[in-house]
mmCIF file of N, CA and C in Angstrom:
data_model
loop_
_atom_site.group_PDB
_atom_site.id
_atom_site.type_symbol
_atom_site.label_atom_id
_atom_site.label_comp_id
_atom_site.label_asym_id
_atom_site.label_seq_id
_atom_site.Cartn_x
_atom_site.Cartn_y
_atom_site.Cartn_z
ATOM 1 N N MET A 1 93.026 18.331 77.200
ATOM 2 C CA MET A 1 93.261 19.816 77.946
ATOM 3 C C MET A 1 94.054 19.009 79.093
ATOM 4 N N GLU A 2 93.419 17.686 79.681
ATOM 5 C CA GLU A 2 94.568 17.009 80.624
ATOM 6 C C GLU A 2 95.869 16.328 80.166
ATOM 7 N N ALA A 3 95.819 15.972 78.868
ATOM 8 C CA ALA A 3 96.823 15.723 78.218
ATOM 9 C C ALA A 3 98.169 16.866 77.913
ATOM 10 N N ALA A 4 97.407 17.989 77.479
ATOM 11 C CA ALA A 4 98.308 19.102 77.599
ATOM 12 C C ALA A 4 99.109 19.840 78.762
ATOM 13 N N VAL A 5 98.191 19.538 80.156
ATOM 14 C CA VAL A 5 99.044 19.801 81.114
ATOM 15 C C VAL A 5 100.154 18.630 81.460
ATOM 16 N N ALA A 6 99.834 17.755 80.875
ATOM 17 C CA ALA A 6 100.400 16.270 81.521
ATOM 18 C C ALA A 6 101.808 16.562 80.547
ATOM 19 N N ASP A 7 101.877 17.086 79.331
ATOM 20 C CA ASP A 7 102.961 17.361 78.708
ATOM 21 C C ASP A 7 103.739 18.407 79.143
ATOM 22 N N GLY A 8 103.009 19.262 79.622
ATOM 23 C CA GLY A 8 103.531 20.941 80.130
ATOM 24 C C GLY A 8 104.359 20.248 81.349
ATOM 25 N N GLU A 9 103.548 19.563 81.907
ATOM 26 C CA GLU A 9 105.010 18.718 83.164
ATOM 27 C C GLU A 9 105.535 18.008 82.764
ATOM 28 N N VAL A 10 105.756 17.120 81.819
ATOM 29 C CA VAL A 10 107.030 16.564 81.362
ATOM 30 C C VAL A 10 108.262 17.477 80.853
ATOM 31 N N GLU A 11 107.426 18.945 80.039
ATOM 32 C CA GLU A 11 108.648 19.390 80.037
ATOM 33 C C GLU A 11 109.311 20.444 80.827
ATOM 34 N N MET A 12 108.377 20.376 81.937
ATOM 35 C CA MET A 12 109.204 21.114 83.114
ATOM 36 C C MET A 12 110.091 20.402 83.973
ATOM 37 N N THR A 13 109.663 19.230 83.832
ATOM 38 C CA THR A 13 110.644 18.304 84.538
ATOM 39 C C THR A 13 111.945 17.867 83.682
ATOM 40 N N ASP A 14 111.885 17.839 82.504
ATOM 41 C CA ASP A 14 113.010 17.221 81.973
ATOM 42 C C ASP A 14 114.053 18.330 81.969
ATOM 43 N N TRP A 15 114.856 18.046 82.533
ATOM 44 C CA TRP A 15 116.182 18.714 82.789
ATOM 45 C C TRP A 15 117.569 18.273 81.919
ATOM 46 N N ASN A 16 117.717 18.707 80.681
ATOM 47 C CA ASN A 16 118.922 17.980 80.290
ATOM 48 C C ASN A 16 120.106 18.898 80.789
ATOM 49 N N ASP A 17 121.493 18.588 79.926
ATOM 50 C CA ASP A 17 122.480 19.312 80.097
ATOM 51 C C ASP A 17 122.618 20.652 80.279
ATOM 52 N N GLY A 18 122.143 20.986 78.692
ATOM 53 C CA GLY A 18 122.166 22.416 78.090
ATOM 54 C C GLY A 18 120.962 23.247 79.427
ATOM 55 N N ARG A 19 120.389 22.710 79.428
ATOM 56 C CA ARG A 19 119.221 23.588 80.195
ATOM 57 C C ARG A 19 119.626 23.716 81.540
ATOM 58 N N LEU A 20 120.471 22.933 82.004
ATOM 59 C CA LEU A 20 120.850 22.842 83.607
ATOM 60 C C LEU A 20 122.067 23.919 83.521
ATOM 61 N N ASP A 21 123.005 24.080 82.413
ATOM 62 C CA ASP A 21 123.700 24.728 82.092
ATOM 63 C C ASP A 21 123.355 26.266 82.187
ATOM 64 N N GLU A 22 122.267 26.620 80.860
ATOM 65 C CA GLU A 22 121.769 27.540 81.191
ATOM 66 C C GLU A 22 121.123 28.406 82.311
ATOM 67 N N LEU A 23 120.389 27.779 83.433
ATOM 68 C CA LEU A 23 120.143 27.996 84.463
ATOM 69 C C LEU A 23 121.449 28.213 85.522
ATOM 70 N N SER A 24 122.494 27.299 85.397
ATOM 71 C CA SER A 24 123.568 27.623 86.285
ATOM 72 C C SER A 24 124.169 28.923 85.912
ATOM 73 N N LYS A 25 124.300 29.395 84.564
ATOM 74 C CA LYS A 25 124.663 30.518 84.267
ATOM 75 C C LYS A 25 123.660 31.531 84.482
ATOM 76 N N ARG A 26 122.478 31.580 84.316
ATOM 77 C CA ARG A 26 121.398 32.600 84.924
ATOM 78 C C ARG A 26 121.715 32.868 86.301
ATOM 79 N N VAL A 27 121.964 31.689 87.184
ATOM 80 C CA VAL A 27 122.177 32.354 88.433
ATOM 81 C C VAL A 27 123.279 32.855 88.911
ATOM 82 N N ASP A 28 124.572 32.424 87.976
ATOM 83 C CA ASP A 28 125.918 33.452 88.413
ATOM 84 C C ASP A 28 125.513 34.421 87.976
ATOM 85 N N ASP A 29 125.058 35.001 86.713
ATOM 86 C CA ASP A 29 124.713 36.306 86.383
ATOM 87 C C ASP A 29 123.897 37.057 87.506
ATOM 88 N N GLY A 30 122.845 36.424 87.694
ATOM 89 C CA GLY A 30 122.411 37.451 89.152
ATOM 90 C C GLY A 30 122.955 37.556 90.338
ATOM 91 N N PHE A 31 123.860 36.428 90.565
ATOM 92 C CA PHE A 31 124.687 36.695 91.799
ATOM 93 C C PHE A 31 125.891 37.999 91.646
ATOM 94 N N ALA A 32 126.477 37.824 90.357
ATOM 95 C CA ALA A 32 127.390 38.742 89.644
ATOM 96 C C ALA A 32 126.332 40.048 90.059
ATOM 97 N N LYS A 33 125.711 40.391 89.505
ATOM 98 C CA LYS A 33 124.564 41.308 89.558
ATOM 99 C C LYS A 33 124.590 41.820 91.085
ATOM 100 N N MET A 34 123.908 41.019 91.778
ATOM 101 C CA MET A 34 124.141 41.507 93.441
ATOM 102 C C MET A 34 125.049 41.588 93.808
ATOM 103 N N ASP A 35 126.344 40.966 93.393
ATOM 104 C CA ASP A 35 127.601 41.353 94.031
ATOM 105 C C ASP A 35 127.814 42.838 93.654
ATOM 106 N N ARG A 36 127.495 43.552 92.388
ATOM 107 C CA ARG A 36 127.807 44.778 91.790
ATOM 108 C C ARG A 36 127.029 45.826 92.938
ATOM 109 N N ARG A 37 125.648 45.274 93.096
ATOM 110 C CA ARG A 37 125.059 46.145 93.891
ATOM 111 C C ARG A 37 125.554 46.433 95.471
ATOM 112 N N PHE A 38 125.867 45.250 95.781
ATOM 113 C CA PHE A 38 126.768 45.165 97.431
ATOM 114 C C PHE A 38 127.713 46.327 97.117
ATOM 115 N N GLU A 39 128.409 45.970 96.318
ATOM 116 C CA GLU A 39 129.815 47.068 95.894
ATOM 117 C C GLU A 39 129.430 48.432 96.047
ATOM 118 N N GLN A 40 128.130 49.005 95.273
ATOM 119 C CA GLN A 40 127.806 50.201 95.364
ATOM 120 C C GLN A 40 127.037 50.744 96.958
ATOM 121 N N VAL A 41 126.236 49.669 97.371
ATOM 122 C CA VAL A 41 125.638 49.816 98.777
ATOM 123 C C VAL A 41 127.206 50.402 99.856
ATOM 124 N N ASP A 42 128.141 49.414 99.595
ATOM 125 C CA ASP A 42 129.130 49.353 100.912
ATOM 126 C C ASP A 42 130.123 50.718 100.419
ATOM 127 N N TRP A 43 129.756 51.242 99.157
ATOM 128 C CA TRP A 43 130.617 52.614 98.754
ATOM 129 C C TRP A 43 129.752 53.624 99.582
ATOM 130 N N SER A 44 128.593 53.683 99.269
ATOM 131 C CA SER A 44 127.251 54.650 99.597
ATOM 132 C C SER A 44 127.730 54.548 101.332
ATOM 133 N N LEU A 45 127.659 53.692 102.213
ATOM 134 C CA LEU A 45 127.509 53.334 103.184
ATOM 135 C C LEU A 45 129.020 54.110 103.670
ATOM 136 N N GLY A 46 129.919 53.946 102.974
ATOM 137 C CA GLY A 46 131.326 54.604 103.286
ATOM 138 C C GLY A 46 131.285 56.278 103.409
ATOM 139 N N LEU A 47 130.615 56.339 102.193
ATOM 140 C CA LEU A 47 130.378 57.813 101.840
ATOM 141 C C LEU A 47 129.829 58.730 103.373
ATOM 142 N N VAL A 48 128.640 57.817 103.663
ATOM 143 C CA VAL A 48 127.850 58.356 105.052
ATOM 144 C C VAL A 48 128.846 58.059 106.312
ATOM 145 N N HIS A 49 129.597 57.237 106.282
ATOM 146 C CA HIS A 49 130.563 57.007 107.450
ATOM 147 C C HIS A 49 131.257 58.441 107.606
ATOM 148 N N GLN A 50 131.680 58.553 106.522
ATOM 149 C CA GLN A 50 132.789 59.572 106.606
ATOM 150 C C GLN A 50 132.002 60.661 106.688
ATOM 151 N N ARG A 51 130.945 60.881 106.172
ATOM 152 C CA ARG A 51 130.019 62.381 106.501
ATOM 153 C C ARG A 51 129.795 62.602 108.126
ATOM 154 N N LEU A 52 129.508 61.386 108.899
ATOM 155 C CA LEU A 52 128.882 61.289 110.216
ATOM 156 C C LEU A 52 130.446 61.537 111.406
ATOM 157 N N ASP A 53 131.644 61.114 110.530
ATOM 158 C CA ASP A 53 132.674 61.424 111.418
ATOM 159 C C ASP A 53 133.026 62.705 111.275
ATOM 160 N N GLY A 54 132.754 63.353 110.187
ATOM 161 C CA GLY A 54 133.066 64.688 109.825
ATOM 162 C C GLY A 54 131.896 65.559 110.951
ATOM 163 N N LEU A 55 130.969 64.932 110.951
ATOM 164 C CA LEU A 55 130.066 65.833 112.088
ATOM 165 C C LEU A 55 130.092 66.019 113.470
ATOM 166 N N GLN A 56 130.899 64.513 113.692
ATOM 167 C CA GLN A 56 131.428 64.151 115.329
ATOM 168 C C GLN A 56 132.189 65.142 115.203
ATOM 169 N N MET A 57 133.229 65.239 114.529
ATOM 170 C CA MET A 57 134.545 66.187 114.660
ATOM 171 C C MET A 57 134.297 67.568 114.817
ATOM 172 N N SER A 58 133.194 68.050 114.010
ATOM 173 C CA SER A 58 132.855 69.339 114.215
ATOM 174 C C SER A 58 131.879 69.704 115.494
ATOM 175 N N LEU A 59 131.014 68.590 115.827
ATOM 176 C CA LEU A 59 130.407 68.865 117.162
ATOM 177 C C LEU A 59 131.000 68.595 118.531
ATOM 178 N N THR A 60 132.567 67.813 118.192
ATOM 179 C CA THR A 60 133.539 67.741 119.544
ATOM 180 C C THR A 60 134.305 69.151 119.449
ATOM 181 N N ARG A 61 134.321 69.736 118.166
ATOM 182 C CA ARG A 61 135.331 71.009 118.429
ATOM 183 C C ARG A 61 134.172 72.361 118.884
ATOM 184 N N ILE A 62 133.194 72.120 118.403
ATOM 185 C CA ILE A 62 131.858 73.208 118.946
ATOM 186 C C ILE A 62 131.693 73.169 120.449
ATOM 187 N N SER A 63 131.613 71.686 120.969
ATOM 188 C CA SER A 63 131.569 71.760 122.038
ATOM 189 C C SER A 63 132.887 72.257 122.982
ATOM 190 N N TRP A 64 133.978 71.880 123.018
ATOM 191 C CA TRP A 64 135.262 72.249 123.331
ATOM 192 C C TRP A 64 135.058 74.191 123.184
ATOM 193 N N THR A 65 134.966 74.529 122.045
ATOM 194 C CA THR A 65 134.619 75.983 122.148
ATOM 195 C C THR A 65 133.717 76.419 123.043
ATOM 196 N N PHE A 66 132.709 75.854 123.114
ATOM 197 C CA PHE A 66 131.616 76.147 124.119
ATOM 198 C C PHE A 66 131.933 76.112 125.526
ATOM 199 N N GLY A 67 132.592 75.159 125.891
ATOM 200 C CA GLY A 67 133.127 74.817 127.146
ATOM 201 C C GLY A 67 134.217 75.718 127.566
ATOM 202 N N ILE A 68 135.073 76.080 126.597
ATOM 203 C CA ILE A 68 135.967 77.045 126.967
ATOM 204 C C ILE A 68 135.844 78.323 127.023
ATOM 205 N N GLY A 69 134.540 78.768 126.533
ATOM 206 C CA GLY A 69 134.122 80.081 126.215
ATOM 207 C C GLY A 69 133.385 80.361 127.595
ATOM 208 N N MET A 70 132.851 79.177 128.218
ATOM 209 C CA MET A 70 131.871 79.336 129.692
ATOM 210 C C MET A 70 132.728 79.751 130.275
ATOM 211 N N LEU A 71 133.922 78.879 130.493
ATOM 212 C CA LEU A 71 135.134 78.930 131.941
ATOM 213 C C LEU A 71 135.705 80.380 131.799
ATOM 214 N N GLY A 72 135.939 80.853 130.367
ATOM 215 C CA GLY A 72 136.122 82.288 130.299
ATOM 216 C C GLY A 72 135.208 83.393 131.009
ATOM 217 N N PHE A 73 134.377 82.875 130.526
ATOM 218 C CA PHE A 73 132.836 84.031 130.938
ATOM 219 C C PHE A 73 133.044 83.612 132.290
ATOM 220 N N ALA A 74 133.070 82.569 132.705
ATOM 221 C CA ALA A 74 132.871 82.651 134.484
ATOM 222 C C ALA A 74 133.993 83.343 135.238
ATOM 223 N N ALA A 75 135.450 82.926 134.826
ATOM 224 C CA ALA A 75 136.500 83.708 135.286
ATOM 225 C C ALA A 75 135.893 85.256 135.166
ATOM 226 N N ALA A 76 135.616 85.650 133.878
ATOM 227 C CA ALA A 76 135.941 87.286 134.079
ATOM 228 C C ALA A 76 134.669 87.511 135.077
ATOM 229 N N LEU A 77 133.496 86.697 134.786
ATOM 230 C CA LEU A 77 132.188 87.249 135.934
ATOM 231 C C LEU A 77 133.032 87.343 137.553
ATOM 232 N N LEU A 78 133.727 86.027 137.709
ATOM 233 C CA LEU A 78 134.508 86.307 139.133
ATOM 234 C C LEU A 78 135.300 87.469 139.070
ATOM 235 N N GLY A 79 136.053 87.763 138.095
ATOM 236 C CA GLY A 79 136.904 88.867 138.443
ATOM 237 C C GLY A 79 136.081 89.853 138.300
ATOM 238 N N LEU A 80 134.993 90.263 137.851
ATOM 239 C CA LEU A 80 134.222 91.128 138.229
ATOM 240 C C LEU A 80 133.679 91.527 139.564
ATOM 241 N N ILE A 81 132.590 90.075 140.116
ATOM 242 C CA ILE A 81 132.371 90.014 141.654
ATOM 243 C C ILE A 81 133.670 90.564 142.261
ATOM 244 N N ALA A 82 135.168 90.050 142.169
ATOM 245 C CA ALA A 82 136.008 90.302 143.025
ATOM 246 C C ALA A 82 136.219 92.004 143.547
ATOM 247 N N ALA A 83 136.421 92.084 142.137
ATOM 248 C CA ALA A 83 136.592 93.912 142.012
ATOM 249 C C ALA A 83 135.753 94.428 143.173
ATOM 250 N N LYS A 84 134.213 94.441 142.727
ATOM 251 C CA LYS A 84 133.395 95.205 143.404
ATOM 252 C C LYS A 84 133.443 95.012 144.835
ATOM 253 N N LEU A 85 133.956 93.865 145.122
ATOM 254 C CA LEU A 85 133.764 93.480 146.820
ATOM 255 C C LEU A 85 135.038 94.476 147.471
#
């Protein structure tokens, strides 16, 4: 049993050029896959950013419309009060 473990350890620590090249290729492939995923995440975040920009613009317009409407209402109310006096 110990001999089998010792043989396994020798295999694990015996790194020849072929195994190093294969490991290097696997690492490069992993990073390439990760880069593609980051591009997808960046694209998704870009869509979210555009949607939030649109929401902010809509809320700004609604706020301005509400504010102008309130000023118009206040002016009409003051006009009615002045007409009654």
